[in-house]
Short mmCIF file of C-alpha atoms and ligand atoms in Angstrom, two decimals:
data_model
loop_
_atom_site.label_atom_id
_atom_site.label_comp_id
_atom_site.label_asym_id
_atom_site.label_seq_id
_atom_site.Cartn_x
_atom_site.Cartn_y
_atom_site.Cartn_z
CA MET A 163 -13.40 -0.06 27.81
CA GLU A 164 -10.43 2.15 28.73
CA SER A 165 -9.34 4.62 26.11
CA ILE A 166 -5.80 4.18 24.99
CA LYS A 167 -3.38 7.24 24.33
CA ARG A 168 -4.30 8.29 20.77
CA ASN A 169 -1.22 8.83 18.70
CA ILE A 170 -1.65 10.63 15.26
CA LEU A 171 0.46 8.65 12.82
CA LEU A 172 1.44 10.54 9.70
CA ASN A 173 3.81 7.99 8.54
CA PRO A 174 2.96 5.68 5.54
CA GLY A 175 1.60 2.81 7.86
CA PRO A 176 0.96 1.41 10.27
CA SER A 177 -1.88 3.86 10.75
CA THR A 178 -3.93 5.33 13.41
CA THR A 179 -6.42 2.72 14.78
CA THR A 180 -9.58 3.00 16.68
CA ASP A 181 -9.86 1.72 20.21
CA THR A 182 -12.48 -0.73 19.07
CA VAL A 183 -9.98 -2.29 16.50
CA LYS A 184 -7.45 -2.24 19.33
CA TYR A 185 -9.57 -4.01 21.74
CA ALA A 186 -10.72 -6.64 19.31
CA GLN A 187 -7.44 -8.37 19.53
CA VAL A 188 -8.22 -9.32 23.01
CA VAL A 189 -10.08 -12.62 22.87
CA PRO A 190 -10.20 -15.90 24.46
CA ASP A 191 -7.29 -18.22 23.59
CA ILE A 192 -8.12 -20.26 20.60
CA CYS A 193 -6.38 -22.75 18.40
CA PRO A 194 -6.71 -21.30 14.77
CA ARG A 195 -7.33 -24.89 13.44
CA GLU A 196 -10.64 -24.92 14.95
CA LYS A 197 -13.62 -24.76 12.47
CA GLU A 198 -14.66 -21.46 14.22
CA PHE A 199 -11.58 -19.84 13.22
CA ALA A 200 -11.87 -20.99 9.69
CA GLY A 201 -15.38 -19.78 9.38
CA LEU A 202 -13.94 -16.29 10.32
CA MET A 203 -11.32 -16.34 7.82
CA LYS A 204 -13.92 -17.24 4.98
CA GLY A 205 -15.87 -14.20 5.52
CA LEU A 206 -12.70 -12.02 5.79
CA ARG A 207 -11.57 -13.36 2.48
CA GLU A 208 -14.72 -12.59 0.71
CA ASP A 209 -14.91 -8.92 2.10
CA LEU A 210 -11.41 -8.41 0.89
CA VAL A 211 -12.63 -9.25 -2.66
CA LYS A 212 -15.70 -7.01 -2.27
CA ILE A 213 -13.62 -3.95 -1.27
CA VAL A 214 -12.23 -3.81 -4.80
CA HIS A 215 -15.57 -4.82 -6.50
CA GLY A 216 -14.53 -8.31 -7.67
CA ASP A 217 -16.86 -10.88 -8.66
CA LEU A 218 -16.55 -13.78 -6.03
CA GLN A 219 -16.68 -16.30 -9.00
CA LYS A 220 -13.90 -14.73 -10.81
CA TYR A 221 -11.75 -13.43 -8.01
CA THR A 222 -10.33 -14.64 -4.64
CA SER A 223 -8.10 -13.48 -1.81
CA VAL A 224 -5.13 -15.45 -0.29
CA LEU A 225 -3.88 -14.61 3.17
CA PHE A 226 -0.36 -14.58 4.15
CA CYS A 227 1.30 -13.95 7.63
CA GLY A 228 4.03 -11.31 6.96
CA SER A 229 4.46 -7.61 6.25
CA GLY A 230 3.24 -6.23 2.86
CA THR A 231 6.42 -7.01 0.99
CA ILE A 232 5.61 -10.69 1.28
CA ASN A 233 2.68 -9.97 -1.26
CA ILE A 234 5.18 -8.67 -4.02
CA ASP A 235 7.61 -11.57 -3.46
CA VAL A 236 4.41 -14.01 -3.68
CA CYS A 237 3.05 -12.54 -6.76
CA ILE A 238 6.43 -12.22 -8.69
CA ASN A 239 7.85 -15.57 -7.62
CA SER A 240 4.63 -17.70 -8.25
CA LEU A 241 2.98 -15.97 -11.43
CA LEU A 242 5.80 -16.11 -13.94
CA PRO A 243 5.56 -19.08 -16.41
CA GLU A 244 8.40 -20.96 -17.65
CA GLY A 245 10.32 -19.13 -20.50
CA LYS A 246 8.67 -15.80 -19.77
CA LYS A 247 10.18 -12.24 -18.48
CA VAL A 248 8.84 -9.86 -15.81
CA LEU A 249 8.48 -6.10 -16.77
CA VAL A 250 8.47 -3.86 -13.89
CA ILE A 251 7.30 -0.42 -14.55
CA ASN A 252 9.51 1.48 -12.06
CA ASN A 253 9.11 5.16 -10.92
CA GLY A 254 9.94 4.71 -7.47
CA ALA A 255 11.15 2.87 -4.35
CA TYR A 256 8.37 0.22 -4.03
CA SER A 257 8.74 -0.85 -7.78
CA THR A 258 12.46 -0.96 -7.20
CA ARG A 259 11.75 -3.46 -4.44
CA ALA A 260 9.87 -5.70 -7.21
CA VAL A 261 13.05 -5.43 -9.29
CA GLU A 262 15.12 -6.50 -6.40
CA ILE A 263 12.85 -9.53 -5.84
CA CYS A 264 13.36 -10.70 -9.45
CA GLN A 265 17.12 -10.39 -8.77
CA TYR A 266 16.94 -12.52 -5.68
CA TYR A 267 15.09 -15.18 -7.64
CA GLY A 268 17.28 -14.92 -10.54
CA LEU A 269 14.18 -14.17 -12.66
CA PRO A 270 14.70 -12.69 -16.47
CA HIS A 271 13.30 -9.35 -16.09
CA ILE A 272 13.10 -5.62 -17.48
CA ASP A 273 13.56 -2.64 -15.10
CA LEU A 274 11.65 0.02 -17.15
CA LYS A 275 12.57 3.12 -15.32
CA PHE A 276 11.04 6.43 -15.21
CA PRO A 277 11.82 9.64 -13.19
CA VAL A 278 10.36 9.33 -9.64
CA ASP A 279 8.32 12.56 -10.10
CA GLU A 280 6.91 11.67 -13.46
CA LEU A 281 4.14 9.30 -14.85
CA PRO A 282 5.33 6.35 -16.85
CA ASP A 283 5.29 6.87 -20.68
CA LEU A 284 2.65 4.65 -22.18
CA ASN A 285 4.42 4.77 -25.45
CA ARG A 286 7.62 3.35 -24.14
CA ILE A 287 5.67 0.66 -22.32
CA GLU A 288 4.06 -0.35 -25.55
CA GLU A 289 7.45 -0.34 -27.45
CA THR A 290 8.78 -2.54 -24.73
CA PHE A 291 6.08 -5.14 -25.27
CA LYS A 292 6.69 -5.01 -29.02
CA ALA A 293 10.31 -5.69 -28.62
CA ASN A 294 9.80 -8.36 -25.96
CA PRO A 295 7.15 -10.79 -26.96
CA ASP A 296 8.13 -13.03 -24.01
CA ILE A 297 6.86 -10.77 -21.34
CA GLY A 298 4.54 -12.98 -19.22
CA LEU A 299 4.03 -10.82 -16.05
CA VAL A 300 3.96 -7.01 -15.35
CA HIS A 301 4.21 -5.55 -12.06
CA THR A 302 3.83 -1.71 -10.96
CA THR A 303 2.87 0.26 -7.97
CA HIS A 304 -0.61 2.02 -7.74
CA GLN A 305 0.57 4.90 -5.51
CA GLU A 306 4.22 5.04 -5.11
CA THR A 307 4.27 5.47 -1.35
CA GLY A 308 7.90 7.15 -1.52
CA THR A 309 6.49 10.25 -3.27
CA GLY A 310 2.84 9.95 -3.46
CA ILE A 311 2.57 9.82 -7.37
CA LEU A 312 -0.55 7.86 -8.63
CA ASN A 313 0.26 5.61 -11.74
CA PRO A 314 -2.13 5.06 -14.47
CA ILE A 315 -2.95 1.49 -13.83
CA ARG A 316 -5.97 1.19 -15.84
CA GLU A 317 -4.14 2.35 -19.01
CA ILE A 318 -1.10 0.14 -18.16
CA GLY A 319 -3.38 -2.83 -17.60
CA ALA A 320 -5.18 -2.36 -20.82
CA LEU A 321 -1.64 -2.77 -22.63
CA CYS A 322 -0.94 -5.84 -20.54
CA HIS A 323 -4.12 -7.43 -21.68
CA LYS A 324 -3.41 -6.45 -25.36
CA TYR A 325 -0.16 -8.15 -25.26
CA GLY A 326 -1.29 -11.20 -23.15
CA ALA A 327 0.61 -10.43 -20.00
CA THR A 328 -0.64 -10.87 -16.26
CA PHE A 329 -0.74 -7.66 -14.57
CA THR A 330 -0.01 -7.35 -10.86
CA VAL A 331 -0.39 -4.11 -8.96
CA ASP A 332 1.06 -3.20 -5.63
CA THR A 333 -2.07 -1.42 -4.10
CA THR A 334 -0.72 -1.40 -0.58
CA SER A 335 -1.01 2.22 0.01
CA THR A 336 -4.20 2.86 -1.87
CA TYR A 337 -6.54 -0.29 -1.09
CA ALA A 338 -9.36 0.37 1.12
CA MET A 339 -8.78 4.19 0.68
CA ARG A 340 -8.79 5.34 -2.93
CA PRO A 341 -11.54 3.36 -4.56
CA ILE A 342 -10.37 0.31 -6.96
CA ASP A 343 -12.28 -1.61 -9.27
CA ILE A 344 -10.26 -4.63 -10.08
CA GLU A 345 -11.99 -5.64 -13.36
CA LYS A 346 -12.52 -2.11 -14.75
CA ASP A 347 -9.04 -1.21 -13.68
CA ASN A 348 -7.58 -4.04 -15.68
CA VAL A 349 -5.74 -5.44 -12.62
CA ASP A 350 -5.33 -9.23 -12.39
CA PHE A 351 -3.82 -9.03 -8.92
CA CYS A 352 -3.71 -6.34 -6.25
CA MET A 353 -2.64 -6.70 -2.71
CA ALA A 354 -2.32 -4.85 0.75
CA SER A 355 -1.80 -5.50 4.36
CA ALA A 356 -4.08 -4.96 7.16
CA GLN A 357 -2.20 -1.99 9.01
CA LYS A 358 -2.64 0.45 5.95
CA GLY A 359 -6.04 1.25 4.51
CA LEU A 360 -7.94 -1.09 6.58
CA MET A 361 -6.73 0.53 9.87
CA SER A 362 -5.96 -2.81 11.59
CA PHE A 363 -2.51 -4.30 12.63
CA THR A 364 0.78 -5.58 11.21
CA GLY A 365 1.05 -9.21 10.43
CA LEU A 366 -1.59 -10.03 7.81
CA SER A 367 -1.05 -9.34 4.32
CA PHE A 368 -3.09 -10.43 1.20
CA VAL A 369 -3.34 -10.82 -2.51
CA VAL A 370 -6.66 -10.31 -4.21
CA GLY A 371 -6.71 -11.77 -7.82
CA ASN A 372 -7.97 -13.79 -10.64
CA ARG A 373 -8.73 -17.39 -9.62
CA GLU A 374 -8.24 -18.92 -13.09
CA ILE A 375 -4.54 -17.47 -13.32
CA ILE A 376 -3.80 -18.74 -9.91
CA GLU A 377 -5.01 -22.19 -10.91
CA LYS A 378 -2.99 -22.01 -13.94
CA SER A 379 0.07 -21.13 -11.83
CA LYS A 380 -0.01 -24.60 -10.39
CA ASP A 381 2.19 -25.75 -13.18
CA PHE A 382 4.57 -22.81 -13.21
CA PRO A 383 8.16 -23.07 -11.84
CA LYS A 384 8.01 -23.47 -8.13
CA ARG A 385 10.68 -20.71 -6.67
CA SER A 386 9.58 -20.55 -3.11
CA TYR A 387 7.81 -22.86 -0.55
CA TYR A 388 6.54 -20.51 2.12
CA CYS A 389 5.67 -17.78 -0.48
CA ASN A 390 4.05 -19.73 -3.05
CA LEU A 391 0.53 -18.44 -4.32
CA PHE A 392 -1.12 -21.65 -5.46
CA LEU A 393 0.05 -23.62 -2.42
CA GLN A 394 -1.57 -21.21 0.02
CA TYR A 395 -4.70 -20.82 -2.16
CA ASP A 396 -5.11 -24.40 -2.60
CA CYS A 397 -4.78 -25.00 1.22
CA PHE A 398 -7.65 -22.33 1.72
CA GLU A 399 -9.77 -23.86 -0.98
CA LYS A 400 -9.40 -27.41 0.54
CA THR A 401 -9.49 -26.67 4.22
CA GLY A 402 -10.46 -23.00 4.80
CA GLU A 403 -7.28 -22.67 6.61
CA MET A 404 -3.77 -20.93 6.08
CA HIS A 405 -1.01 -23.48 5.25
CA PHE A 406 0.81 -22.39 8.45
CA THR A 407 0.12 -20.62 11.57
CA PRO A 408 -1.98 -17.24 10.99
CA PRO A 409 -1.58 -14.06 12.76
CA VAL A 410 -4.57 -14.86 15.04
CA GLN A 411 -5.06 -11.62 16.93
CA THR A 412 -4.56 -9.43 13.88
CA ILE A 413 -7.31 -11.51 12.03
CA TYR A 414 -9.69 -10.57 14.98
CA ALA A 415 -8.73 -6.91 14.68
CA THR A 416 -9.08 -7.05 11.07
CA LEU A 417 -12.60 -8.32 11.21
CA GLN A 418 -13.48 -5.51 13.46
CA ALA A 419 -11.83 -3.09 10.94
CA LEU A 420 -13.93 -4.33 8.24
CA LYS A 421 -17.05 -3.73 10.15
CA GLU A 422 -16.02 -0.36 10.63
CA TYR A 423 -14.89 -0.10 6.81
CA TRP A 424 -18.31 -1.02 5.70
CA ALA A 425 -20.15 1.31 8.20
CA GLU A 426 -18.15 4.28 6.96
CA GLY A 427 -18.55 3.07 3.42
CA GLU A 428 -16.03 3.30 0.37
CA GLU A 429 -17.29 6.78 -0.71
CA GLY A 430 -17.27 8.24 2.86
CA LYS A 431 -13.99 6.89 3.73
CA TRP A 432 -12.36 8.19 0.54
CA ALA A 433 -13.93 11.60 1.23
CA ARG A 434 -12.38 11.64 4.76
CA HIS A 435 -8.92 10.77 3.50
CA THR A 436 -9.49 13.41 0.84
CA ARG A 437 -10.26 16.00 3.67
CA VAL A 438 -7.27 14.94 5.55
CA PHE A 439 -4.89 15.00 2.55
CA ASN A 440 -6.23 18.61 1.55
CA ALA A 441 -5.57 19.77 5.08
CA ILE A 442 -2.06 18.37 4.91
CA CYS A 443 -1.49 20.26 1.51
CA GLU A 444 -2.93 23.47 2.72
CA GLY A 445 -0.81 23.36 5.96
CA LEU A 446 2.33 22.86 4.01
CA ASP A 447 1.28 25.68 1.57
CA LYS A 448 0.85 28.13 4.43
CA LEU A 449 4.27 27.44 5.74
CA GLY A 450 5.84 27.76 2.32
CA PHE A 451 6.79 24.05 1.82
CA LYS A 452 7.12 22.81 -1.84
CA GLN A 453 5.94 19.20 -2.89
CA VAL A 454 7.85 16.85 -5.03
CA ILE A 455 4.58 15.76 -6.97
CA LYS A 456 2.61 18.11 -9.26
CA GLU A 457 -1.02 18.53 -7.97
CA GLU A 458 -2.60 16.79 -10.99
CA ASN A 459 -0.34 13.54 -10.41
CA ARG A 460 -0.90 13.09 -6.49
CA ALA A 461 -2.68 10.10 -5.48
CA GLY A 462 -4.12 12.18 -2.68
CA LEU A 463 -2.86 10.08 0.19
CA VAL A 464 1.10 10.78 0.79
CA ALA A 465 2.59 14.42 0.55
CA SER A 466 6.40 14.60 -0.05
CA ALA A 467 7.65 17.92 1.14
CA ILE A 468 10.99 19.23 0.05
CA TYR A 469 13.41 20.36 2.91
CA PRO A 470 13.81 24.04 3.06
CA ASP A 471 17.20 25.69 2.41
CA ASP A 472 17.55 26.74 5.97
CA PRO A 473 20.68 26.22 7.94
CA ASN A 474 18.59 25.59 10.95
CA TRP A 475 16.31 22.90 9.58
CA SER A 476 16.74 19.56 11.21
CA PHE A 477 14.16 16.85 10.43
CA GLU A 478 15.28 14.95 13.38
CA LYS A 479 14.63 17.86 15.82
CA VAL A 480 11.23 18.69 14.18
CA HIS A 481 10.49 15.05 14.28
CA ASP A 482 11.29 14.71 17.94
CA TYR A 483 9.53 17.74 19.05
CA CYS A 484 6.20 16.42 17.25
CA TYR A 485 6.76 12.92 18.36
CA GLU A 486 6.85 13.92 22.00
CA ARG A 487 3.51 15.57 21.41
CA GLY A 488 1.94 12.53 19.70
CA PHE A 489 2.47 13.28 16.05
CA THR A 490 4.67 10.97 13.92
CA ILE A 491 6.13 12.33 10.70
CA TYR A 492 8.30 10.43 8.47
CA PRO A 493 11.36 10.73 6.29
CA GLY A 494 11.22 10.61 2.46
CA LYS A 495 12.27 7.81 0.33
CA ILE A 496 13.91 9.56 -2.74
CA SER A 497 17.77 9.35 -3.13
CA THR A 498 18.09 12.30 -5.00
CA THR A 499 16.11 15.03 -3.10
CA ASN A 500 15.91 15.43 0.71
CA THR A 501 12.13 15.13 1.63
CA PHE A 502 9.81 14.16 4.39
CA ARG A 503 6.29 12.65 4.15
CA LEU A 504 2.85 13.39 5.68
CA CYS A 505 0.30 10.69 4.93
CA ALA A 506 -3.59 10.77 5.13
CA LEU A 507 -4.13 7.17 6.01
CA GLY A 508 -5.57 6.13 9.32
CA ALA A 509 -8.58 6.75 11.65
CA ILE A 510 -7.83 10.58 11.77
CA ASP A 511 -9.80 13.59 10.26
CA LYS A 512 -9.01 17.25 9.29
CA GLU A 513 -9.02 18.47 12.71
CA ASP A 514 -6.19 16.17 13.67
CA ILE A 515 -4.14 17.73 10.93
CA GLU A 516 -5.10 21.37 11.99
CA ASP A 517 -3.77 20.31 15.59
CA PHE A 518 -0.81 18.73 14.14
CA PHE A 519 0.17 21.90 12.23
CA VAL A 520 -0.01 24.24 15.33
CA THR A 521 2.58 21.67 16.91
CA PHE A 522 4.70 21.50 13.56
CA GLU A 523 4.84 25.33 13.39
CA LYS A 524 5.97 25.56 16.84
CA ALA A 525 8.59 23.09 16.23
CA LEU A 526 9.97 25.06 13.15
CA LYS A 527 9.94 28.36 15.44
CA GLU A 528 11.55 26.59 18.47
CA THR A 529 14.38 25.28 16.30
CA GLY A 530 15.00 28.45 14.67
CA VAL A 531 13.74 27.75 11.19
CA GLN A 532 12.45 30.89 9.30
CA VAL A 533 8.63 30.57 8.72
CA PRO A 534 7.37 30.65 5.84
CA VAL A 535 10.32 28.52 5.11
CA VAL A 536 12.73 29.64 2.33
CA TYR A 537 14.21 28.10 -0.80
CA LYS A 538 17.25 29.13 -2.79
CA ALA A 539 15.96 30.17 -6.25
C1 PLP B 157 3.81 -0.25 3.07
C2 PLP B 157 4.11 -0.61 1.59
C3 PLP B 157 4.39 -1.96 1.44
C4 PLP B 157 4.78 -3.08 2.56
O1 PLP B 157 5.78 -2.58 3.06
P1 PLP B 157 6.21 -3.32 4.41
O2 PLP B 157 7.30 -2.69 4.94
O3 PLP B 157 6.73 -4.77 4.19
O4 PLP B 157 4.90 -3.52 5.32
C5 PLP B 157 4.56 -2.31 -0.03
N1 PLP B 157 4.31 -1.56 -0.94
C6 PLP B 157 3.79 -0.31 -0.79
C7 PLP B 157 3.34 0.70 -1.96
C8 PLP B 157 3.68 0.15 0.49
O5 PLP B 157 3.22 1.48 0.69
#
């Protein structure tokens, strides 16, 4: 097996993959309607539930061919009963995406906004439930990937269940990295795609959630054909197959990625991501960069650094210098502050971050940026 040039991706997914996962895509041609392929998907679906410690009787996973946003679309359009409202707890760009999905489907919804650098206020959430007894579905984001803030899903989930609402959480940027326990965390549905925490490739996304609620949703209003959760679930249950053509090669790669996930283990993997994140924070600190999110509110996977007040600072120039040397950094996603992001996902370790900071510091110096960086007052 020839080794492939290794790029260190510090963007929020897709992530750096191992060569074994890359090569797992190279397989004899197969029609995905063969029993052999359906058998592979059965094990895959079970593994996806086990990663969040779900009981296989109570929870299931449903696969979709698409990028991670398809999961948000599927959950919101499929899980809202007639006559009920969606509540989106929104402190960032990814929850805003859920609000836009409500708008596109014309669903009654409440966009409960909080500042992007603050945790949602549980009292305000409870007030909203009291004032709106017709809330049927609540959605939020576990780690807001735009900033790296960690939202208190267990506490929000407890409120949802107290007021009888289904709770869907976008865990795309935490799943298979930061440990999640679907039941203890009071989550009814979580979601991710293969190219993030699992360190596989784009094209495969999945929703993990409560079987009973999916079965009930059979009678909810149907708002999409391709993105209906029950329809896809029902097809899997009856035939073991996806309703339409699956992303065949990504599924092979993901099976290999899952083997590597279990070999590393939940604890070992989270410890590695934590090492990487700590190395990122140390490197930023040493160069004088400030971060948007307070230390105690960080999910430990995405660092959002604020642009220095230096006339020579150019994200593009620094990006290009690093990119040419195999390191990819990423712009921020906050409309009010200029930021860039460094993320701790992927098959990388602390040493890769140390190498990155050598290159990054050179990039700053060569582009004339003062080091340590400066901020006005
Ligand atoms: C990456 C990500 C998504 C999916 O984005 P796509 O561009 O559709 O892959 C959704 N939610 C969160 C929180 C993410 O980090």
